[in-house]
CSV table of N, CA and C in Angstrom, one decimal:
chain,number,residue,atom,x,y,z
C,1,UNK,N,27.7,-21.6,8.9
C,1,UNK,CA,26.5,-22.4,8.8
C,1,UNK,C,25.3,-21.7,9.5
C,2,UNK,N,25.4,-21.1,10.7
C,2,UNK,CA,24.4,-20.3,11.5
C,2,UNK,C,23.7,-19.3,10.4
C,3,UNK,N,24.7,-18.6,9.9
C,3,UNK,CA,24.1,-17.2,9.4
C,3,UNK,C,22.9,-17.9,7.8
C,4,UNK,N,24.1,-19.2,7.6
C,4,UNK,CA,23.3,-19.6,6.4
C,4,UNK,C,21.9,-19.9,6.9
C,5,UNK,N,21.8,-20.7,7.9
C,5,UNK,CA,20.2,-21.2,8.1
C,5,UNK,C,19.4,-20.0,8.7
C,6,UNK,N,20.0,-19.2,9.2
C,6,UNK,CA,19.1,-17.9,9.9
C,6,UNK,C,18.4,-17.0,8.4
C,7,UNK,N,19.5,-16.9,7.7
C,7,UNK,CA,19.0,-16.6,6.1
C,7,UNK,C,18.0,-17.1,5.5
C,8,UNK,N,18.2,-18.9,5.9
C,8,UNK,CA,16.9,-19.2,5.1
C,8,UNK,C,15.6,-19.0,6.2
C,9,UNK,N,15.9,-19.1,7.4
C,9,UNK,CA,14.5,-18.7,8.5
C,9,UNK,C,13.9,-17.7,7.7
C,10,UNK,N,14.6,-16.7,7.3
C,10,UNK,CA,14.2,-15.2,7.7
C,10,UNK,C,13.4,-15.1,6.0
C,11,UNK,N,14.2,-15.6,5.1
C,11,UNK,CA,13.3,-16.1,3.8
C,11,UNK,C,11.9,-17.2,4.4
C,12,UNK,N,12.0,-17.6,4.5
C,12,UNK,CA,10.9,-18.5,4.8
C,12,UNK,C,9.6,-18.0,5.3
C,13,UNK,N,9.6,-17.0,6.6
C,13,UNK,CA,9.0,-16.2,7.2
C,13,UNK,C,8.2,-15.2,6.4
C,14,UNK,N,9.3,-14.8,5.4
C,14,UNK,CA,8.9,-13.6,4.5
C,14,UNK,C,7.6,-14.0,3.5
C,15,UNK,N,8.1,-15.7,3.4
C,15,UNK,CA,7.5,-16.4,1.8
C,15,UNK,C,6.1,-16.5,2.2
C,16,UNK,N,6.0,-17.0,3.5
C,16,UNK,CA,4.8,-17.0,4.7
C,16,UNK,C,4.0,-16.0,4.9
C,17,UNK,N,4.7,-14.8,5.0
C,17,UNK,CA,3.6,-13.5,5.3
C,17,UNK,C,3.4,-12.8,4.6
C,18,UNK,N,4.4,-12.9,3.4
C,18,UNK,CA,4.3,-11.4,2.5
C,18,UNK,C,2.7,-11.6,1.1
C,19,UNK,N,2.3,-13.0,0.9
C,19,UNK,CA,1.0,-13.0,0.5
C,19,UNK,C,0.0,-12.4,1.1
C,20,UNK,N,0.0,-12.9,2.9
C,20,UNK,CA,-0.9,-12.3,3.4
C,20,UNK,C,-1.2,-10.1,3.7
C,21,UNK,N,0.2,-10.2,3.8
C,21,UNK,CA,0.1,-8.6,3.9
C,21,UNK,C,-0.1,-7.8,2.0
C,22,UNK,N,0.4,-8.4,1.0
C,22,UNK,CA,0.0,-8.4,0.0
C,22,UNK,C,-1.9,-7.8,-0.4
C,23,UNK,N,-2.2,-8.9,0.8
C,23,UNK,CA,-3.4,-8.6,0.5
C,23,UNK,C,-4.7,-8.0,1.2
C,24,UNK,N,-3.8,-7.4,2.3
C,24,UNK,CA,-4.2,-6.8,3.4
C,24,UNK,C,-4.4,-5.2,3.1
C,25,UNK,N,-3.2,-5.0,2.0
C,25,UNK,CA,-2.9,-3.7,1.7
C,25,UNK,C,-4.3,-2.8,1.3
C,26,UNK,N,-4.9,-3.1,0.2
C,26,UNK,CA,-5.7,-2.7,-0.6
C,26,UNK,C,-6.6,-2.2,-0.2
C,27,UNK,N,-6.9,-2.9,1.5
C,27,UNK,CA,-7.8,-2.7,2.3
C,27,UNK,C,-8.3,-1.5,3.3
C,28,UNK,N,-7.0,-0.6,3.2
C,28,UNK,CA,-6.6,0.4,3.9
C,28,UNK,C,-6.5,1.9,3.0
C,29,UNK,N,-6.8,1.5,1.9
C,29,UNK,CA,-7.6,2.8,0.8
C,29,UNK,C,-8.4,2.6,-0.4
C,30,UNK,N,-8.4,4.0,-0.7
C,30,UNK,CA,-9.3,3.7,-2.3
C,30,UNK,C,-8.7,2.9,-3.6
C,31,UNK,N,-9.5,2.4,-3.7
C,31,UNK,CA,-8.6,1.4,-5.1
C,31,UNK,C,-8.1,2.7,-6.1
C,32,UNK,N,-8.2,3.4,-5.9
C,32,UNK,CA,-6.9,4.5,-7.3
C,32,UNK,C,-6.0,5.0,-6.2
C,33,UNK,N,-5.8,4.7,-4.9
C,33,UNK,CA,-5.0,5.1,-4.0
C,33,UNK,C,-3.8,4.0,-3.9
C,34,UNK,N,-4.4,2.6,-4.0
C,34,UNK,CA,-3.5,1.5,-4.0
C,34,UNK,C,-2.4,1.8,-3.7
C,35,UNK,N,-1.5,2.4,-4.9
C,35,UNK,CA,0.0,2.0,-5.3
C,35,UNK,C,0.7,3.3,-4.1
C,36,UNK,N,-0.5,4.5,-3.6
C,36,UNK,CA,-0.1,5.1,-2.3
C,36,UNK,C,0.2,4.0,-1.5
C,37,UNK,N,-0.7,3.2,-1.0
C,37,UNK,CA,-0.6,2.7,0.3
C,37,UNK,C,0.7,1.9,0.2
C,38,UNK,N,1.0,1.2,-0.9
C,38,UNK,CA,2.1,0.2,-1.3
C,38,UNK,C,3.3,0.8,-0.9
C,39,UNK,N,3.4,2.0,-1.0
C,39,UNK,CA,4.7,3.1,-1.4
C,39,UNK,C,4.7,3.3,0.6
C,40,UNK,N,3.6,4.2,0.7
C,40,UNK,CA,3.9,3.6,2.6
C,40,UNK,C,4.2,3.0,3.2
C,41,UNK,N,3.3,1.6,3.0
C,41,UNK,CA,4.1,0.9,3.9
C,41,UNK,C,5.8,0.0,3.5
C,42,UNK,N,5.5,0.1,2.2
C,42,UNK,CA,7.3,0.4,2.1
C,42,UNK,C,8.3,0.7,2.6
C,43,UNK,N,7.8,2.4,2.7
C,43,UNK,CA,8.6,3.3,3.5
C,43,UNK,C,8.4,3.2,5.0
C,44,UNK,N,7.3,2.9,5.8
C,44,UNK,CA,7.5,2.7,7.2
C,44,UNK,C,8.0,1.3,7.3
C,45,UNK,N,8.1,-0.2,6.4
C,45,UNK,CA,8.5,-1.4,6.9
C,45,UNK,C,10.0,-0.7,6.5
C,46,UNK,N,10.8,0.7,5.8
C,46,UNK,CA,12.2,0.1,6.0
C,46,UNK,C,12.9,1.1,7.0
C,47,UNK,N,11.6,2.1,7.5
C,47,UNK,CA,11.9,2.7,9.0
C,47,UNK,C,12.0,1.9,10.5
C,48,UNK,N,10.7,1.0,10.2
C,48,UNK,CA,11.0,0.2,11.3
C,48,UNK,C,12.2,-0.9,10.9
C,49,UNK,N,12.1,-1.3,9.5
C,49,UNK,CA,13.7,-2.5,10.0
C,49,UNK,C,14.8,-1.6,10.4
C,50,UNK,N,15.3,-0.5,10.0
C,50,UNK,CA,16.0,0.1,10.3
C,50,UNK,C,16.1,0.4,12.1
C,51,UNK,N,15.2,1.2,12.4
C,51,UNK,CA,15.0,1.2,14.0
C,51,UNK,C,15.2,-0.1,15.1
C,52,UNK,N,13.8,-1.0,14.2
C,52,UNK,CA,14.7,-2.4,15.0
C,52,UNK,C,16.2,-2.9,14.8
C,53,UNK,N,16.7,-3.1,13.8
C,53,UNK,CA,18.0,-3.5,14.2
C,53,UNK,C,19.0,-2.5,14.6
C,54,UNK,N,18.6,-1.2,14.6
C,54,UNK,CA,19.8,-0.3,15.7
C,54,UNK,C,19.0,-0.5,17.2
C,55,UNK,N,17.8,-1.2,17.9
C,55,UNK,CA,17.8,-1.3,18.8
C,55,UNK,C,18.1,-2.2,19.2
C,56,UNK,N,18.2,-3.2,18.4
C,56,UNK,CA,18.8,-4.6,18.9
C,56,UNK,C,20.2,-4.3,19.1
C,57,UNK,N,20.7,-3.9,17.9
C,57,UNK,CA,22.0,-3.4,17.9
C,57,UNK,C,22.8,-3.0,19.4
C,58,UNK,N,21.9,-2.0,19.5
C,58,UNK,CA,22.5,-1.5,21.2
C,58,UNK,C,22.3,-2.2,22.2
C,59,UNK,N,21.5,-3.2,21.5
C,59,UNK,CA,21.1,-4.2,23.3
C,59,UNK,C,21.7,-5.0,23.3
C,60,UNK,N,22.5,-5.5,21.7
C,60,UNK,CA,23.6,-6.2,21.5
C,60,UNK,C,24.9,-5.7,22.8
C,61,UNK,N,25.5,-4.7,21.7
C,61,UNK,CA,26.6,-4.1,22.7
C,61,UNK,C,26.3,-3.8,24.0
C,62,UNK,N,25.5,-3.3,24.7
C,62,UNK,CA,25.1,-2.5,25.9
C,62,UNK,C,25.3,-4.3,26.6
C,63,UNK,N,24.4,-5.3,26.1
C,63,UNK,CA,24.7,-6.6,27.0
C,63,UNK,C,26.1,-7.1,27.0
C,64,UNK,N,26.9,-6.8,25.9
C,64,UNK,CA,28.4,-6.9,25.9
C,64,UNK,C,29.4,-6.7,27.1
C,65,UNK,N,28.5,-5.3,27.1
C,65,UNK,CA,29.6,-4.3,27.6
C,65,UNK,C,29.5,-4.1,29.2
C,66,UNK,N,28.5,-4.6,29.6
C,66,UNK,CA,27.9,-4.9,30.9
C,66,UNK,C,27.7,-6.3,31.5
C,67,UNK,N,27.9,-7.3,30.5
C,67,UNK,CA,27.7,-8.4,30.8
C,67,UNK,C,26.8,-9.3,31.3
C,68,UNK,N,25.5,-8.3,30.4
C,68,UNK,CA,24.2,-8.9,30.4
C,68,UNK,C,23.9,-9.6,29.3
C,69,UNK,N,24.2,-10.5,29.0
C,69,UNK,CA,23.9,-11.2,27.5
C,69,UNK,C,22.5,-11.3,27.2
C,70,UNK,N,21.4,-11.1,28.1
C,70,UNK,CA,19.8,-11.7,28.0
C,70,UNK,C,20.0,-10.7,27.3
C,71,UNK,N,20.1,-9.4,27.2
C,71,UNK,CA,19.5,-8.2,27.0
C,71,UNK,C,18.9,-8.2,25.7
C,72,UNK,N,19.4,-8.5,24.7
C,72,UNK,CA,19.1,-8.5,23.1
C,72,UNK,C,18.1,-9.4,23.4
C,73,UNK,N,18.2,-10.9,23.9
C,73,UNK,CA,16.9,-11.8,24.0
C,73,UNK,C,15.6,-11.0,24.3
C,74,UNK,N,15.4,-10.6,25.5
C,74,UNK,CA,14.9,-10.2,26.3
C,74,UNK,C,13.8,-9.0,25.4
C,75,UNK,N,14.8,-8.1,24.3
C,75,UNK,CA,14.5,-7.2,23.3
C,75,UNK,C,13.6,-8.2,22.5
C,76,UNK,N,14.2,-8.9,21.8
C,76,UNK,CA,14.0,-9.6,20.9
C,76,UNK,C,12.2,-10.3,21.4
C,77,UNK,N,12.2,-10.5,22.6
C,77,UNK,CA,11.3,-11.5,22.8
C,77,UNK,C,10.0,-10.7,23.6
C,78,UNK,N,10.5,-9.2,24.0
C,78,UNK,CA,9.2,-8.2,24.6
C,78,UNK,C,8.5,-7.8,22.8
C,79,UNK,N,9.5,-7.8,21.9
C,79,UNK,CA,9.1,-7.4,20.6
C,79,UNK,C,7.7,-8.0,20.1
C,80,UNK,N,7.5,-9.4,20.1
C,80,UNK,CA,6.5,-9.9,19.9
C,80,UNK,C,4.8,-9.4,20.5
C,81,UNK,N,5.4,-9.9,21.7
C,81,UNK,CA,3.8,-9.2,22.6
C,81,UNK,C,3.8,-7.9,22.6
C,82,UNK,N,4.6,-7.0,21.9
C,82,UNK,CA,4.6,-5.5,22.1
C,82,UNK,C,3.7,-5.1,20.4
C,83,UNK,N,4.2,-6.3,19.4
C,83,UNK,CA,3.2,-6.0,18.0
C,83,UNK,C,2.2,-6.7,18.2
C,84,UNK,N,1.6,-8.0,19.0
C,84,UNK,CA,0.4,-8.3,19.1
C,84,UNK,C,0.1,-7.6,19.6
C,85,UNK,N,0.1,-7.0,21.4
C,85,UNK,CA,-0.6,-5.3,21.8
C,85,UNK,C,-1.6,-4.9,20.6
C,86,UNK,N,0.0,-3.9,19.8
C,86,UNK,CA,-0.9,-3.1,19.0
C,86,UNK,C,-1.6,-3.8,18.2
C,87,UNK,N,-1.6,-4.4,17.2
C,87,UNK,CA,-2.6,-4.7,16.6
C,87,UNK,C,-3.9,-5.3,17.1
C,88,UNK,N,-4.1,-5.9,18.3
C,88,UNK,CA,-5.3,-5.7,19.0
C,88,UNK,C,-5.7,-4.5,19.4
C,89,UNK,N,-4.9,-3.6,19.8
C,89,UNK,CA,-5.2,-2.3,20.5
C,89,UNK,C,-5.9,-1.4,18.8
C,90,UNK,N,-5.3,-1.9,17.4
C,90,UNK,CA,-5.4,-0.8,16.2
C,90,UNK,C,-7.2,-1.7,15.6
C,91,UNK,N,-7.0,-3.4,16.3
C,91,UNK,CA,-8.6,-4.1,15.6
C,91,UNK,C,-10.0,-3.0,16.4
C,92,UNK,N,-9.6,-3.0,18.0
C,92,UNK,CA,-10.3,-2.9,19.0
C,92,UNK,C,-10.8,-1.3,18.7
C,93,UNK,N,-10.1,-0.5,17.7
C,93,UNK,CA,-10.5,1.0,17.6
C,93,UNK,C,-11.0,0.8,16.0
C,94,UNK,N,-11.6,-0.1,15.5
C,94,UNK,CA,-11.8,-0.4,14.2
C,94,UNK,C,-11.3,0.1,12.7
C,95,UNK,N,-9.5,0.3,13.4
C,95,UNK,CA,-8.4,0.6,12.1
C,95,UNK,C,-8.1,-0.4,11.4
C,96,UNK,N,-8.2,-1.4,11.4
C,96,UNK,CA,-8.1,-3.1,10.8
C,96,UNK,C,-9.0,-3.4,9.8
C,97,UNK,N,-8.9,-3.7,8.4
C,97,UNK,CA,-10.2,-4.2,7.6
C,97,UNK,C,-10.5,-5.0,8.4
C,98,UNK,N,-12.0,-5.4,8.2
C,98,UNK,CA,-12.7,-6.4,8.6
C,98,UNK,C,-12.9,-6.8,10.1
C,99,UNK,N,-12.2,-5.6,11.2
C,99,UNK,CA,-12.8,-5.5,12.4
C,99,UNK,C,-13.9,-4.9,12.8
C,100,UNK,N,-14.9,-5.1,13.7
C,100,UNK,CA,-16.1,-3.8,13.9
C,100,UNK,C,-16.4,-2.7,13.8
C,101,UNK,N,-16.7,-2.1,13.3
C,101,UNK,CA,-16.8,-0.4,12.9
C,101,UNK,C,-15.6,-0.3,12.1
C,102,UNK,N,-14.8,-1.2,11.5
C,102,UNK,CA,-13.8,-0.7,10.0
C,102,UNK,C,-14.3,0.0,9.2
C,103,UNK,N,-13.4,1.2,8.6
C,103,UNK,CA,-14.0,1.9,7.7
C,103,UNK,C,-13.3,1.3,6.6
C,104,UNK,N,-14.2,1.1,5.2
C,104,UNK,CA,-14.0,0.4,4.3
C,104,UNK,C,-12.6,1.2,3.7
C,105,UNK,N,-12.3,0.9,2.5
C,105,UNK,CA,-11.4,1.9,1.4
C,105,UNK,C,-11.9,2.5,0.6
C,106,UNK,N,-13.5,2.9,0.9
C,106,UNK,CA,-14.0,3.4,-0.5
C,106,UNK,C,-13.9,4.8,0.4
C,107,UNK,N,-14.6,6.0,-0.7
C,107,UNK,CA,-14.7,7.4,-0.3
C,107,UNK,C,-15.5,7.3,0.8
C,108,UNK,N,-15.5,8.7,1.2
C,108,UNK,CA,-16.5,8.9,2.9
C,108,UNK,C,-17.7,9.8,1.9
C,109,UNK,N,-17.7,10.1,0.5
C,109,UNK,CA,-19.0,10.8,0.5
C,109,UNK,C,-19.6,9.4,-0.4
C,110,UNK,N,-20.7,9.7,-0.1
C,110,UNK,CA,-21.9,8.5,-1.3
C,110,UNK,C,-21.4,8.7,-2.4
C,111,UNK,N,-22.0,7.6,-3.4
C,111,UNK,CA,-22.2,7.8,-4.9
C,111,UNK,C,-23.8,8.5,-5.3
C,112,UNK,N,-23.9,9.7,-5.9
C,112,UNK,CA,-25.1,10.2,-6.3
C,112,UNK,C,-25.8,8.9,-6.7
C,113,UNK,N,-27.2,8.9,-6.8
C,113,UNK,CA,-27.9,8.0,-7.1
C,113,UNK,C,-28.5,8.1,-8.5
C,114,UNK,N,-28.5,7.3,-9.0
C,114,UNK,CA,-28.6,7.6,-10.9
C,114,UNK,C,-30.2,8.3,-11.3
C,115,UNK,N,-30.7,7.9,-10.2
C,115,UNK,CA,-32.7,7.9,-10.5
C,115,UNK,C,-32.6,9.3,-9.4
C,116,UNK,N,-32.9,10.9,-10.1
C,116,UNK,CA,-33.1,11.9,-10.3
C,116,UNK,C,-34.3,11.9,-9.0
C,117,UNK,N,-35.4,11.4,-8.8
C,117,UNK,CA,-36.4,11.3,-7.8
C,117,UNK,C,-35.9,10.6,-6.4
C,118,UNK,N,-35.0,10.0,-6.7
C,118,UNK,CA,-34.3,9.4,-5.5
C,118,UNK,C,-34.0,10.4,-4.6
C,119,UNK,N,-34.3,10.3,-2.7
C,119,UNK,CA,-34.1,11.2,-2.2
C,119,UNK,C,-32.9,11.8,-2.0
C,120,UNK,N,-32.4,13.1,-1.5
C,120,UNK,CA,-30.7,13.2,-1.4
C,120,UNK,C,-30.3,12.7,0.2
C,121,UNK,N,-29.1,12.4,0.6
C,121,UNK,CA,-29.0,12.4,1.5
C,121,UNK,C,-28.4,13.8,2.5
C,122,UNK,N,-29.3,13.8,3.7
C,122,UNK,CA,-29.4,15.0,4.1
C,122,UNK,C,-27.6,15.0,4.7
C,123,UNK,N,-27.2,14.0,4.9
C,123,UNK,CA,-25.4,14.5,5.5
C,123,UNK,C,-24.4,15.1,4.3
C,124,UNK,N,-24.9,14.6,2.9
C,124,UNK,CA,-24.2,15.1,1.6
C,124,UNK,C,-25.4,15.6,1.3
C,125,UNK,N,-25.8,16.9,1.1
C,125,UNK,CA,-26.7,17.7,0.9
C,125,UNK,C,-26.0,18.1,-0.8
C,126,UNK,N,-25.1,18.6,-0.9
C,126,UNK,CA,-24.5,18.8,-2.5
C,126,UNK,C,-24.5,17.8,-3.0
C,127,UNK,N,-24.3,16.8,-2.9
C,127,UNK,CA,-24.5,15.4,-3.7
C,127,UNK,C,-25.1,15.1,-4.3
C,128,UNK,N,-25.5,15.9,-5.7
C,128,UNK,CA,-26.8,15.0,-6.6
C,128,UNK,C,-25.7,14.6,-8.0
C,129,UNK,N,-26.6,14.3,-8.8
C,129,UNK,CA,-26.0,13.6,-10.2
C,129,UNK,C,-25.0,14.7,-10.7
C,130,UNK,N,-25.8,15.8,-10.7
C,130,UNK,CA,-25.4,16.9,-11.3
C,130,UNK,C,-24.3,17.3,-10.9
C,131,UNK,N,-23.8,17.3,-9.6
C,131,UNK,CA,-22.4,17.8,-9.2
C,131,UNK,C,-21.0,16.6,-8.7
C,132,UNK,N,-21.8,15.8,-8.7
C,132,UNK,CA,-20.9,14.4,-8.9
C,132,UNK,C,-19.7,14.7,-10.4
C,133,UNK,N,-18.4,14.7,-9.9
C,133,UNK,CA,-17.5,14.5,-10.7
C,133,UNK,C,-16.5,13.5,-10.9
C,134,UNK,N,-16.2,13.1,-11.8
C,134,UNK,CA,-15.2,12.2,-11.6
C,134,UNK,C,-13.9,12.1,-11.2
C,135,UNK,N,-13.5,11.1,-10.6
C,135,UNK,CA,-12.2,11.0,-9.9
C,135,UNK,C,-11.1,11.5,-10.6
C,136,UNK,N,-10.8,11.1,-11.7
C,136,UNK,CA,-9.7,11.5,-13.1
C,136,UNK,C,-10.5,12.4,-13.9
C,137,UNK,N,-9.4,12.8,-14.7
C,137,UNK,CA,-9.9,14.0,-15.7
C,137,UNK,C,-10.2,13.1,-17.2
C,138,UNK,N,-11.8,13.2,-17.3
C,138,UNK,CA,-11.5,12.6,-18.8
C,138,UNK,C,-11.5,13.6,-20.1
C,139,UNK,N,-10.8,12.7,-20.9
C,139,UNK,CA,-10.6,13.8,-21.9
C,139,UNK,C,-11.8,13.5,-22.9
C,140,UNK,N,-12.0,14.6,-23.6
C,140,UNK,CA,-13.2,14.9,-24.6
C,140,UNK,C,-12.6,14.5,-26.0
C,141,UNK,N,-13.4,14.1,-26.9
C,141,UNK,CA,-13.1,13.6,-28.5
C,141,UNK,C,-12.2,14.5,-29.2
C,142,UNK,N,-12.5,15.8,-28.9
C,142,UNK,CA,-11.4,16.8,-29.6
C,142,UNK,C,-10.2,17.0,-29.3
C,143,UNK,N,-9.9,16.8,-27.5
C,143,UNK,CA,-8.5,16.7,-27.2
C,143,UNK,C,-7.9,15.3,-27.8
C,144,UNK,N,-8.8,14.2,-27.4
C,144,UNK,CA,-8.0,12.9,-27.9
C,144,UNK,C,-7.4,13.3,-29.5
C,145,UNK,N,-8.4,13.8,-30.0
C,145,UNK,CA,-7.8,14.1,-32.0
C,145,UNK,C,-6.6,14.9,-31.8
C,146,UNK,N,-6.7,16.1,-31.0
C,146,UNK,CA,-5.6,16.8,-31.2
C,146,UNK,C,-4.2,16.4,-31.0
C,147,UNK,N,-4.8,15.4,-29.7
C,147,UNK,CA,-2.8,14.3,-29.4
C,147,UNK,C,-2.9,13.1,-30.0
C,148,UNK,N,-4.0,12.8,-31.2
C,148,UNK,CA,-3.6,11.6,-32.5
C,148,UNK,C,-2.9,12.9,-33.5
C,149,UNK,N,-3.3,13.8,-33.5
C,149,UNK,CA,-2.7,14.9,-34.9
C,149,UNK,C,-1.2,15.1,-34.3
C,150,UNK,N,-1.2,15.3,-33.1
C,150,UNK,CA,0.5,16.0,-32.4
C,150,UNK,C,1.4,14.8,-33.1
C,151,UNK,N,1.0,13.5,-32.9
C,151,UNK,CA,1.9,12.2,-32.9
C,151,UNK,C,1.8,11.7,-34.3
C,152,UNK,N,2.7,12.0,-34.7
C,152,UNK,CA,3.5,11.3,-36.4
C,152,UNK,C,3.2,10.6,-37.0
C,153,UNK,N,3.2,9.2,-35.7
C,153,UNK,CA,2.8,8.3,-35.7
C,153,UNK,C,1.9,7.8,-36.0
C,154,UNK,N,0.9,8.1,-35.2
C,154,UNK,CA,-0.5,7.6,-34.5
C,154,UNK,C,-1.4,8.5,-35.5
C,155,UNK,N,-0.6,9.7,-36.9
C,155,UNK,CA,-1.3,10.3,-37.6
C,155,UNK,C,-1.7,10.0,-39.1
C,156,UNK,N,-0.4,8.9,-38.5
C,156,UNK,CA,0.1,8.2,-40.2
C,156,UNK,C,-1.2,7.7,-41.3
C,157,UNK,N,-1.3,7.5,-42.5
C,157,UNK,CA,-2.3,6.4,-42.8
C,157,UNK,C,-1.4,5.3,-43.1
C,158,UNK,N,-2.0,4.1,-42.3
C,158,UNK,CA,-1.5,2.9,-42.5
C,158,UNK,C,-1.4,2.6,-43.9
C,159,UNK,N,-2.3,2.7,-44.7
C,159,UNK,CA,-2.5,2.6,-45.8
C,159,UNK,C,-1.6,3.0,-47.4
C,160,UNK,N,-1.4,3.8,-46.7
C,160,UNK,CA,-0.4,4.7,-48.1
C,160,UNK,C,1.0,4.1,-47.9
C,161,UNK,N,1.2,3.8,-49.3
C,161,UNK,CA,2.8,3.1,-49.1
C,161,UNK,C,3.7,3.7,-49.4
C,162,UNK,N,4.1,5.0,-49.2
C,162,UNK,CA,4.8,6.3,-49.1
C,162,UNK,C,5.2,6.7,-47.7
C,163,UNK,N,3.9,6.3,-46.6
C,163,UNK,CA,4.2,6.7,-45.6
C,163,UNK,C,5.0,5.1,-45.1
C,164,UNK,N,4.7,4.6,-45.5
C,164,UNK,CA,5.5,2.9,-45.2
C,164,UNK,C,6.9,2.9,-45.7
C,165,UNK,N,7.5,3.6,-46.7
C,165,UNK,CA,8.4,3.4,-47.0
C,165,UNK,C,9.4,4.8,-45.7
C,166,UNK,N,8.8,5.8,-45.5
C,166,UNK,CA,9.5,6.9,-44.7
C,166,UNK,C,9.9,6.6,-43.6
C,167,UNK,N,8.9,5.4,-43.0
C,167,UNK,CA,8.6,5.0,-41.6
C,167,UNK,C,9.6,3.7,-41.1
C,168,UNK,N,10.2,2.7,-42.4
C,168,UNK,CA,10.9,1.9,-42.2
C,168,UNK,C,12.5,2.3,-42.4
């Protein structure tokens, strides 16, 4: 019965925070970067579960084996004030959305300004309309034809019921 209700704590907890960090993410890059950040902190939340429960783990046994039972508590309970620390220590250097001097998730260079007479800015001196490129590659009317011609499919005429009859 312990492990059962510790199970549902630990769901509960999750149901609790994982909206909030959900939506915390997005905040920490460029929106075509997104599904990066998602994939990190992924990978660092199953570094740190990992880490934390082999340290608990040892503070388990080590209080076993010595006959200090606090020890895992003791772990368990410096744990808290040791992640509030940091994350005051990460607001107070403005790595936090929406702390003072946060840097947003957008790029660090401007957007060119669409009006040609508009001054440039002297810190992005390259930055006019003209050399502004886009983030993705877009493709031009001729490549799109050429991969409707490549595909069978997509080359078919709907229309002709010859090609309806090959296709079914």
């Amino acid at each position: 019965m312990p492990v059962l209700l510790g199970a549902l704590l630990l769901h509960l907890g999750i149901m609790i925070a994982s909206p909030f960090v959900m939506e915390l993410i997005p905040g920490f890059c460029r929106p075509e970067l997104t599904g990066t950040c998602f994939g990190i902190f992924y990978a660092v939340s199953g570094v740190a579960a990992a880490l934390g429960n082999t340290a608990v783990g040892w503070a388990m046994d080590t209080g076993e084996e010595t006959g200090a039972g606090w020890l895992p508590w003791v772990c368990c309970a410096l744990l808290g004030p040791a992640s509030a620390a940091a994350v005051a220590r990460l607001y107070r250097r403005g790595a936090l959305p929406g702390s003072p001097g946060a840097v947003t998730g957008t790029s660090a260079a401007p957007v060119a300004s669409a009006d040609p007479a508009a001054p440039a800015d002297p810190a992005y001196p390259a930055a006019s309309a003209a050399s502004v490129e886009p983030a993705y590659p877009v493709a031009s009317a001729a490549s799109a034809a050429s991969v409707a011609s490549a595909d069978p499919v997509a080359s078919a005429d709907p229309t002709d019921p010859a090609e309806e009859r090959s296709n079914a």
